[in-house]
mmCIF file of C-alpha atoms and ligand atoms in Angstrom:
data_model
loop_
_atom_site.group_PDB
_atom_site.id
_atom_site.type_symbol
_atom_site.label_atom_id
_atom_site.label_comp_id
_atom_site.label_asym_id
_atom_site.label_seq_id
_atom_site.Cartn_x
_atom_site.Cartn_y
_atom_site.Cartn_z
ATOM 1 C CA UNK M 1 -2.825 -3.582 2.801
ATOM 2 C CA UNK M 2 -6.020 -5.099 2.342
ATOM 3 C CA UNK M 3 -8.085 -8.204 2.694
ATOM 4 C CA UNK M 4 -5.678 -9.818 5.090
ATOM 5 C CA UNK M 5 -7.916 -12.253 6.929
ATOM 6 C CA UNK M 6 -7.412 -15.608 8.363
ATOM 7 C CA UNK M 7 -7.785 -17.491 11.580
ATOM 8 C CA UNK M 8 -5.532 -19.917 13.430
ATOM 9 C CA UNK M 9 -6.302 -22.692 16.216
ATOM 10 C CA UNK M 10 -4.295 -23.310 18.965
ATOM 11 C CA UNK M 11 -1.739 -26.064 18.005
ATOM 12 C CA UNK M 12 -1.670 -24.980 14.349
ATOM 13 C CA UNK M 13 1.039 -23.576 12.057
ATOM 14 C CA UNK M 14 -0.029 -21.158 9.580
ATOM 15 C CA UNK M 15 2.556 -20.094 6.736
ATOM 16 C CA UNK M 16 2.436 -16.563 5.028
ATOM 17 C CA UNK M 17 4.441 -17.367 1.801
ATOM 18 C CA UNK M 18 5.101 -14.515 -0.928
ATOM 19 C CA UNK M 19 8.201 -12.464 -2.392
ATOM 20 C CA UNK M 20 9.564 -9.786 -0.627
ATOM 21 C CA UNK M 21 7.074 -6.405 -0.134
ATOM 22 C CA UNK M 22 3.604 -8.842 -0.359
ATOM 23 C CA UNK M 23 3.054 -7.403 2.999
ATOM 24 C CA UNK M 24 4.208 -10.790 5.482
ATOM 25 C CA UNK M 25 6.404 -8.669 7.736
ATOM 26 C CA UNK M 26 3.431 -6.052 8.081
ATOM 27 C CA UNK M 27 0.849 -8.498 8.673
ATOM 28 C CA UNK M 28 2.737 -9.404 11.527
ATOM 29 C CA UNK M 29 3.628 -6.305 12.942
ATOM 30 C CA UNK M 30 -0.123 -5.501 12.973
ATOM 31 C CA UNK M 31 -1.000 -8.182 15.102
ATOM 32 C CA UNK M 32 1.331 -7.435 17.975
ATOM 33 C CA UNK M 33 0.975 -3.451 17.225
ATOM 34 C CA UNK M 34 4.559 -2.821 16.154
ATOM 35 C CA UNK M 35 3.403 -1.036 13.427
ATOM 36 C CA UNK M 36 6.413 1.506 11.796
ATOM 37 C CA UNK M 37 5.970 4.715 12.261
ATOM 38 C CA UNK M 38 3.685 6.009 9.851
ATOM 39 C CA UNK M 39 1.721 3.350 9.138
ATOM 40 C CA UNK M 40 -1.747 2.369 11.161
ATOM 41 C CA UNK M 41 -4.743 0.268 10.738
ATOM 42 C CA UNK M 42 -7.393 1.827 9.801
ATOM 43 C CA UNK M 43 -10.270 -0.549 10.183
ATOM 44 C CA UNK M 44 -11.352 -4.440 10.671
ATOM 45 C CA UNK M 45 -9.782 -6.818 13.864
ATOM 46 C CA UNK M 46 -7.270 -8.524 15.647
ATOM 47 C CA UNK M 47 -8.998 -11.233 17.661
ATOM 48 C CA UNK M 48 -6.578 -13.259 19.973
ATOM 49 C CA UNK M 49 -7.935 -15.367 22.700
ATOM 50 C CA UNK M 50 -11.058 -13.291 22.455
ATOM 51 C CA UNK M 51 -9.965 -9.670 22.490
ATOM 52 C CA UNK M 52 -9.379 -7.476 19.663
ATOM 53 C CA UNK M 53 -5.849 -6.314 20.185
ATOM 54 C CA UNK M 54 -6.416 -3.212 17.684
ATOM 55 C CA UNK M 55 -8.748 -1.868 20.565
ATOM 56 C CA UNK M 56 -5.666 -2.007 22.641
ATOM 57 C CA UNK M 57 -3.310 0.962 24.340
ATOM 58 C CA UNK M 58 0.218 0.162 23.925
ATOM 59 C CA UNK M 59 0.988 0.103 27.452
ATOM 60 C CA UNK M 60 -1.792 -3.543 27.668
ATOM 61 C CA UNK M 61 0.071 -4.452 24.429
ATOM 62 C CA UNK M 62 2.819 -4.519 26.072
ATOM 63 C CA UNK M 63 1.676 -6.901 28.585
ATOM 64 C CA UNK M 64 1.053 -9.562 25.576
ATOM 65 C CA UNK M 65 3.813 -9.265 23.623
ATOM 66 C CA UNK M 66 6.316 -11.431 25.023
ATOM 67 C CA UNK M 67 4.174 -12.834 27.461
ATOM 68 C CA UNK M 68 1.457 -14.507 25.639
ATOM 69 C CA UNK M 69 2.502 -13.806 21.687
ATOM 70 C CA UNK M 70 5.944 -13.780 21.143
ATOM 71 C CA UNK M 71 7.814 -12.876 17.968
ATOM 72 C CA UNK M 72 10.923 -14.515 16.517
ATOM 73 C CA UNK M 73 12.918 -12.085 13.623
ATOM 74 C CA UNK M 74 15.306 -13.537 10.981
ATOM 75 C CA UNK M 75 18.106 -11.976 11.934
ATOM 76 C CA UNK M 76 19.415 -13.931 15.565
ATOM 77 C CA UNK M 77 22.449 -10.795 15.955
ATOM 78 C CA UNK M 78 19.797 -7.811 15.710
ATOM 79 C CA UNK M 79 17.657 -9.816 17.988
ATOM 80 C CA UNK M 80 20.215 -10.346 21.017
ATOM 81 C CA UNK M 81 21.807 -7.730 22.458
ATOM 82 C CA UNK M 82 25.731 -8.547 22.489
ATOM 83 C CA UNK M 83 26.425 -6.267 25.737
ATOM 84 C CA UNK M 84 24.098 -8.645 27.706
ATOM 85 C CA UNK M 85 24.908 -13.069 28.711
ATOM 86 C CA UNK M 86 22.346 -15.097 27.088
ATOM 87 C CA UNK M 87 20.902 -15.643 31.353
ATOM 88 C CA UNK M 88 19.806 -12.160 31.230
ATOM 89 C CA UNK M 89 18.306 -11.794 27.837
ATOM 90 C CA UNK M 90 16.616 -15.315 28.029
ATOM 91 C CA UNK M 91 15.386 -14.740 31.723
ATOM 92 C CA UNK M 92 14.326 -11.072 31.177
ATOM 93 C CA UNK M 93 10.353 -12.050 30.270
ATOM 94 C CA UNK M 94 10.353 -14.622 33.013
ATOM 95 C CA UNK M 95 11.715 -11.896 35.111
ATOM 96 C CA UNK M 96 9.119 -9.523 33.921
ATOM 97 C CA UNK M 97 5.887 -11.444 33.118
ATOM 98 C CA UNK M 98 6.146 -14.028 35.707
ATOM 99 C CA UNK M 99 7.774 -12.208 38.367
ATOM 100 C CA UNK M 100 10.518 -14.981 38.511
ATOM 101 C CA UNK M 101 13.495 -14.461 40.723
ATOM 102 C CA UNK M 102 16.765 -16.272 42.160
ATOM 103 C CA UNK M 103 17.030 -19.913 42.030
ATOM 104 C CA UNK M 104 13.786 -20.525 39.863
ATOM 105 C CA UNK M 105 14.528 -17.942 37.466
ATOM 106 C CA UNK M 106 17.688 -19.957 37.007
ATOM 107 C CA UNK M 107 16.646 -23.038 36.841
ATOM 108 C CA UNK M 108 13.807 -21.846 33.998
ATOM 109 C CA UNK M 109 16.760 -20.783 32.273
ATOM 110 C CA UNK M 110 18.566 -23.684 32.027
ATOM 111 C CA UNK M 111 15.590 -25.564 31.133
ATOM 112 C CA UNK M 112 14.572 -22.923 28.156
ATOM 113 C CA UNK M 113 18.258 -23.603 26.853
ATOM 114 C CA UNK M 114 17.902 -27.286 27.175
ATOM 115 C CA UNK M 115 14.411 -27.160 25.809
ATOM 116 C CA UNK M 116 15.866 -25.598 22.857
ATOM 117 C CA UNK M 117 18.649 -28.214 22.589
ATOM 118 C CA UNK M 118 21.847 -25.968 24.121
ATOM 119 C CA UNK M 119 24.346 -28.040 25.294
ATOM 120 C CA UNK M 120 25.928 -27.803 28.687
ATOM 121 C CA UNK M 121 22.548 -25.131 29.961
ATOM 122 C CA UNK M 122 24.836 -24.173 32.664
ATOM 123 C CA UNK M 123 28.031 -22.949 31.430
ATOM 124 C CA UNK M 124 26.438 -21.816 28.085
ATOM 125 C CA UNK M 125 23.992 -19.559 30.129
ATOM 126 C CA UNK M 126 26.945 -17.384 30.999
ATOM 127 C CA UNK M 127 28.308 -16.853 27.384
ATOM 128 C CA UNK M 128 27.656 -13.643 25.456
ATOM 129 C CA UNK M 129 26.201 -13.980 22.262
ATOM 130 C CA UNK M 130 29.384 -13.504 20.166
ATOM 131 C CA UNK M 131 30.119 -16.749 21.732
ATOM 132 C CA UNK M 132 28.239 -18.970 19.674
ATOM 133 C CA UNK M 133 27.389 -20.157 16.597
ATOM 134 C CA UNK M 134 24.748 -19.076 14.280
ATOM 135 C CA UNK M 135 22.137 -21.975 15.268
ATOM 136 C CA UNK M 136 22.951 -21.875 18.275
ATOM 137 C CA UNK M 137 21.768 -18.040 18.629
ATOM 138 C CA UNK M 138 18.663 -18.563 16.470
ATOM 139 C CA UNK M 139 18.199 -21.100 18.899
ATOM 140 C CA UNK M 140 19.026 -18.892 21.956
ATOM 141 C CA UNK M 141 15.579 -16.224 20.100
ATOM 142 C CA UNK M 142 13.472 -19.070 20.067
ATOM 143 C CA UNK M 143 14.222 -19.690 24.264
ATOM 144 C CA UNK M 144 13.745 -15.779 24.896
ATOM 145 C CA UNK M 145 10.405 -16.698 22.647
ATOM 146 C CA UNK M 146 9.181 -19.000 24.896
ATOM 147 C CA UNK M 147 10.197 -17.836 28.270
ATOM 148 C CA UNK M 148 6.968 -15.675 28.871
ATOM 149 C CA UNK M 149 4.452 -19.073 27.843
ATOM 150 C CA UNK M 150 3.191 -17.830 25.127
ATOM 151 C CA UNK M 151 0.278 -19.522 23.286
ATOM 152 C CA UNK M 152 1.260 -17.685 19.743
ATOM 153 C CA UNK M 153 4.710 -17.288 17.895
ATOM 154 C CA UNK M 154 5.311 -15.175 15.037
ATOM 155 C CA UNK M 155 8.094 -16.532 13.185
ATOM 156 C CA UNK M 156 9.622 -14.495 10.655
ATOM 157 C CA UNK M 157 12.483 -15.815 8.365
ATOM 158 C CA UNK M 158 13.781 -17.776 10.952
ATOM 159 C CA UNK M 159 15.790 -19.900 8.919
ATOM 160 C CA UNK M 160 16.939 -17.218 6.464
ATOM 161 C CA UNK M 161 20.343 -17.120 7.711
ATOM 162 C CA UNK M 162 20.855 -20.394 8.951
ATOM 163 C CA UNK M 163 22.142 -23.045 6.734
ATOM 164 C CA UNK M 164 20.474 -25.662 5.454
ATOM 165 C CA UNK M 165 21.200 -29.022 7.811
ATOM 166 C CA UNK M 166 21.074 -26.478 10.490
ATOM 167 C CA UNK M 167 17.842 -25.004 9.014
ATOM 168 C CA UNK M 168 16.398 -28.589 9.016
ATOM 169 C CA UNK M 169 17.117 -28.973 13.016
ATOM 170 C CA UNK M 170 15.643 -26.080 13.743
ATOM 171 C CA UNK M 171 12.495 -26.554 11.973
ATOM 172 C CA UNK M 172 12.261 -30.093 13.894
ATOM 173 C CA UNK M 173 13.397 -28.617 17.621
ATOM 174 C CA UNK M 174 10.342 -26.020 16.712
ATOM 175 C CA UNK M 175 8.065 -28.435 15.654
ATOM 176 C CA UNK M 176 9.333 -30.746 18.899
ATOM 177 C CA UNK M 177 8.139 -27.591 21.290
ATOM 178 C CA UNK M 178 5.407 -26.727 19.184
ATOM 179 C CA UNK M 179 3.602 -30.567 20.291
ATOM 180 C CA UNK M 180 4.982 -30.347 23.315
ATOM 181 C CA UNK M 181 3.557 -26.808 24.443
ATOM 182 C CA UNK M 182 0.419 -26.662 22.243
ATOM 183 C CA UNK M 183 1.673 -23.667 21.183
ATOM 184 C CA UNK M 184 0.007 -22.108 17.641
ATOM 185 C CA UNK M 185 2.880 -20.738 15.263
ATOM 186 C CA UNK M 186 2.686 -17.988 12.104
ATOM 187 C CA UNK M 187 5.690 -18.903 9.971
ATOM 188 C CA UNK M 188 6.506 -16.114 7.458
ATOM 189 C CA UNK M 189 8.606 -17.354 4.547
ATOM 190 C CA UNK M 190 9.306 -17.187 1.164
ATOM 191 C CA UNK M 191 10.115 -21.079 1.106
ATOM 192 C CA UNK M 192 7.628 -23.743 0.202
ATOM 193 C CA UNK M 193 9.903 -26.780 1.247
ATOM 194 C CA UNK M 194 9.389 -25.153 4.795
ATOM 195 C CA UNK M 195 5.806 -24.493 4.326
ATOM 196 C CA UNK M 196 5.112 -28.136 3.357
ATOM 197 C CA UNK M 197 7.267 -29.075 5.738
ATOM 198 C CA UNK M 198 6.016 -27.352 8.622
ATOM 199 C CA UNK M 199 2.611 -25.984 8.283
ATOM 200 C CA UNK M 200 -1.465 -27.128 8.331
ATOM 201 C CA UNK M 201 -2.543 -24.194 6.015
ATOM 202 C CA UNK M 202 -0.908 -21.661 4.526
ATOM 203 C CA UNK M 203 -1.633 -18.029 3.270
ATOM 204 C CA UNK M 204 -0.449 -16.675 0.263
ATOM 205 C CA UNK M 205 -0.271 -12.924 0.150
ATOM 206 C CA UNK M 206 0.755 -10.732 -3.296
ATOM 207 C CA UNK M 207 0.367 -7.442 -3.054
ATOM 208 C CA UNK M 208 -0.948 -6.306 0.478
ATOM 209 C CA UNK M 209 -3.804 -9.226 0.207
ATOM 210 C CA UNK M 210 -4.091 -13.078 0.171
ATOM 211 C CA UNK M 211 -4.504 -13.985 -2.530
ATOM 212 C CA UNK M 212 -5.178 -17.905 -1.637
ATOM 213 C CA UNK M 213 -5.370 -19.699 1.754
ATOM 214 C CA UNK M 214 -6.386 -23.472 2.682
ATOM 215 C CA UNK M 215 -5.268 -26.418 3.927
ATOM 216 C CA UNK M 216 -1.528 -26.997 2.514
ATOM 217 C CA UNK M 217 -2.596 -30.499 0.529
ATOM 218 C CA UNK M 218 -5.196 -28.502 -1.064
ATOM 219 C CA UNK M 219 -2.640 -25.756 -1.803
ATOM 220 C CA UNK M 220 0.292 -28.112 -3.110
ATOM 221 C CA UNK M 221 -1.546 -30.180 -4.910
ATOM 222 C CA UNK M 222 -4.315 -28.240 -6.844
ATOM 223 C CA UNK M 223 -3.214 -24.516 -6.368
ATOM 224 C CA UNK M 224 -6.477 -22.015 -7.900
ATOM 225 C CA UNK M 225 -4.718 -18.893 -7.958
ATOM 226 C CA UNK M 226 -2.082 -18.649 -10.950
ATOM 227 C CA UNK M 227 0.366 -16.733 -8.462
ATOM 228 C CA UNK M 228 -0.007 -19.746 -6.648
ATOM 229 C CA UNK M 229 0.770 -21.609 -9.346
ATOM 230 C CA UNK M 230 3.884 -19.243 -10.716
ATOM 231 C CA UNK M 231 5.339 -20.022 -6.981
ATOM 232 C CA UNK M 232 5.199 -23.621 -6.953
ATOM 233 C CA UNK M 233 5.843 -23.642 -10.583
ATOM 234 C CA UNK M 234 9.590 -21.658 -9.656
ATOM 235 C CA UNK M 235 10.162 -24.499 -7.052
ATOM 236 C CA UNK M 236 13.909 -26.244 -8.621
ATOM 237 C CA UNK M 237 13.294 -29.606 -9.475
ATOM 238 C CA UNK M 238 16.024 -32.363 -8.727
ATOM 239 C CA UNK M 239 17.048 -33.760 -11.540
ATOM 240 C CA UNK M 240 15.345 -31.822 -14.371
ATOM 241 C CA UNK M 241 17.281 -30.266 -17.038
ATOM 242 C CA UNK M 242 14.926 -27.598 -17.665
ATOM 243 C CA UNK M 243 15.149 -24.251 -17.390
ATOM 244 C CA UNK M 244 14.033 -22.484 -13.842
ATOM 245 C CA UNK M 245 10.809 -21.203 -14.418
ATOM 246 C CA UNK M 246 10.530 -17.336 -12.788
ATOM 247 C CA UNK M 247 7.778 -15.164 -12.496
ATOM 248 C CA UNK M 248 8.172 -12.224 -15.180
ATOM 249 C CA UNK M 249 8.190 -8.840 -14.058
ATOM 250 C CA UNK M 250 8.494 -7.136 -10.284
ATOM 251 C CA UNK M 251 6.149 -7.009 -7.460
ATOM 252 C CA UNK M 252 4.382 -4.284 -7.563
ATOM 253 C CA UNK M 253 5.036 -1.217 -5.019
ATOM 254 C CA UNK M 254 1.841 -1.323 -1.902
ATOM 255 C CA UNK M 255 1.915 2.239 -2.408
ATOM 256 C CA UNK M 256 0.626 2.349 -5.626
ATOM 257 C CA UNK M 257 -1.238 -0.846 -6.672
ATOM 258 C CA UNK M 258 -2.094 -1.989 -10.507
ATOM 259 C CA UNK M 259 -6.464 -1.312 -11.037
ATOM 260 C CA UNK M 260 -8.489 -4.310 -10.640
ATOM 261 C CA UNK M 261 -6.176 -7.698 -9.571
ATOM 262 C CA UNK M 262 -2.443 -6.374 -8.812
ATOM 263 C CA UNK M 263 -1.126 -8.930 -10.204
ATOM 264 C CA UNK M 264 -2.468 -8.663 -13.629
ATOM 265 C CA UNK M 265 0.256 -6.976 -15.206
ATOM 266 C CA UNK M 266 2.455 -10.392 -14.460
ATOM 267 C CA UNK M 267 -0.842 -13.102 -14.452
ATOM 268 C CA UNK M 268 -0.468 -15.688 -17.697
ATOM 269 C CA UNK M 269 -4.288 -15.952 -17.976
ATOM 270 C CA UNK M 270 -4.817 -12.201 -17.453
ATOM 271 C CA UNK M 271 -8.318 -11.585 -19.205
ATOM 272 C CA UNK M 272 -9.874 -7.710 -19.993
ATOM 273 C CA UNK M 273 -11.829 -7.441 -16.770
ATOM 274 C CA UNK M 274 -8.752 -8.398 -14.580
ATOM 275 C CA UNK M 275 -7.351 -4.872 -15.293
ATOM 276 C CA UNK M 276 -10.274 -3.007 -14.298
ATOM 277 C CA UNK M 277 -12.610 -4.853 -11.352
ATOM 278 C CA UNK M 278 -10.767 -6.128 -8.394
ATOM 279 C CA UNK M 279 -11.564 -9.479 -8.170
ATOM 280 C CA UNK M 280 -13.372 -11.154 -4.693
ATOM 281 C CA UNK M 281 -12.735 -14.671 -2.751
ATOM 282 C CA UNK M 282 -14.537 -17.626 -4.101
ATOM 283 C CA UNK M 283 -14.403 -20.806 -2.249
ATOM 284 C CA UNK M 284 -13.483 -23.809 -3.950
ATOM 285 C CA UNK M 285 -14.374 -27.176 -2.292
ATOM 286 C CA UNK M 286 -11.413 -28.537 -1.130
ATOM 287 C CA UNK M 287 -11.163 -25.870 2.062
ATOM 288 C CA UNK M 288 -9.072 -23.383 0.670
ATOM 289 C CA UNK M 289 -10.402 -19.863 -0.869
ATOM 290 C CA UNK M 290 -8.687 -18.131 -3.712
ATOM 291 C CA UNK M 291 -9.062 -13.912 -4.899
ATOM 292 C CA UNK M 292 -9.561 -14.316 -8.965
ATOM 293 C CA UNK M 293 -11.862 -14.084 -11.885
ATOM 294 C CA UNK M 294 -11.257 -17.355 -13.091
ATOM 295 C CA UNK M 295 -12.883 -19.152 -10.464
ATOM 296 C CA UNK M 296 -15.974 -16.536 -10.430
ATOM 297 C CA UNK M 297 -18.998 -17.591 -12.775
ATOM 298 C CA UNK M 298 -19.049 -14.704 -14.993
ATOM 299 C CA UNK M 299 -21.830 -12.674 -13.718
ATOM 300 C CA UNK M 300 -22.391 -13.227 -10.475
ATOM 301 C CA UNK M 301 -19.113 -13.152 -8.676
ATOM 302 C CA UNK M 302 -19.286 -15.261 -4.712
ATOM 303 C CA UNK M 303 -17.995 -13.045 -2.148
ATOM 304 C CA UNK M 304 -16.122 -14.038 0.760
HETATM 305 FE FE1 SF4 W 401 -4.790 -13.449 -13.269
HETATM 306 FE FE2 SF4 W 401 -7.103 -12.184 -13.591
HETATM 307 FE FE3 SF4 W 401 -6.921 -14.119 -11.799
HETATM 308 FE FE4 SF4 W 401 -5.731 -11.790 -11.400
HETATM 309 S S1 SF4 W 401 -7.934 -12.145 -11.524
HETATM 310 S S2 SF4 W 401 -4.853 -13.782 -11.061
HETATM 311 S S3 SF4 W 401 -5.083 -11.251 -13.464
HETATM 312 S S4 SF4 W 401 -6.698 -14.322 -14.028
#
């Protein structure tokens, strides 16, 4: 990956948006250092709250994650463990990060549950996770996500398995915390109805890189980038009769990237230079900042 940067406010959502393999999930895991085995940064930053968390060990990244950036994955069953009630696994970073014990560790509990609309906080706090419904676990990750205070979530796919009126109440209950705790939110998803929905700017990545970022008006209504385009261009339309537009051809494999843009081989307006110079971020006006020779006067291409 390459020429991943962005920034994000406290209070603000940022979405990632892309197909699967545009490097989201890795973007992610380099903030909070979860990197796979294998795979490593090998230069630029991770600034939160000041510090550059590549500069880290993993034992003081261990101290953040959780506590003060916390990380919500797609799938609610790999996230819980089912030997364990949902008291233990949503007290366990109160327990550890706040040194929280007996009766206030239990009544954080039961306000984390209610926070994230469980009924009954009490009784439901002694259930095992095979005990409830789908929602209701996603729901269950996002009270383990804020137990520690955090002032970031990572949200990846969080709705991906939920369905869709469910999908919509969970998007509102984290939208609901998010104003309540100030929190700032990364929302990784391949769905633009949730980006509009939910975010202030959004990031487009194809390819290991963003390709566009800016403000999501900006985005949504006067997208730069033709992948940007091809994306909102795919969106179903209610109502029309025509057929689904999709983006020709696969995305290509990080490991070995098309010369010049990567996504020439599948870009509408490809021109001759496109296959051979990688293009560089030009700012348009409007706030947001797209990576392609179109928007680059011919000869002297703005850098960014
Ligand atoms: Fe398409 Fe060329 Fe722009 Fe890449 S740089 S998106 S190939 S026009």
């Amino acid at each position: 990956m390459d020429g991943v940067s962005f920034s994000l406010n406290a209070g603000e959502t940022l979405g990632l948006v892309g197909e699967s393999g545009s490097g989201k999930t890795t973007t992610c895991l380099s903030i909070v250092g979860l990197l796979p085995r294998g795979a490593r940064i090998v230069g630029g930053s991770v600034v939160f709250e000041g510090e550059d968390l590549t500069r880290k060990s993993q034992r003081e990244l261990r101290r953040i994650r959780g506590r003060r950036i916390a990380v919500i994955l797609q799938d609610p069953m790999a996230s819980l463990n089912p030997l364990f009630t949902i008291f233990r696994q949503v007290a366990e970073p109160a327990f550890f990060h706040q040194q929280m014990r007996g009766k206030t560790l239990r009544q954080r509990v039961k306000s984390l549950l209610a926070a994230v609309r469980i009924p009954s906080p009490e009784w439901r706090m002694r259930d095992y996770p095979h005990q409830m419904s789908g929602g209701m676990r996603q729901r269950i990750v996002g009270a383990i996500a804020l137990a520690g205070g955090p002032s970031l979530v990572i949200a990846d796919e969080p709705t991906t398995n939920l369905d869709v009126t469910i999908q919509a109440q969970y998007l509102d209950l984290l939208k609901d915390i998010q104003r309540e705790t100030g929190v700032a939110l990364i929302f990784v998803t391949h769905n633009l109805g949730i980006v509009a929905k939910m975010c202030d700017r959004v990031a487009v990545m194809y390819g290991g890189t963003i390709v566009e970022q800016g403000p999501v008006r900006a985005i949504f209504d006067d997208p730069k980038h033709p992948y940007t385009q091809a994306l909102l261009g795919s969106i179903p339309k209610l109502g029309s009769r025509d057929p689904l537009y999709a983006i020709p051809g696969q995305p290509p494999n990080l490991a070995s990237l098309p010369t010049g843009c990567a996504f020439h081989p599948r870009c509408p307006q490809a021109m001759e230079r496109c296959a051979i110079d990688e293009p560089t971020n030009v700012h348009a006006g409007d706030g947001s900042v797209a990576r392609c020779w179109l928007l680059a006067p011919a000869a002297a291409p703005s850098h960014g």
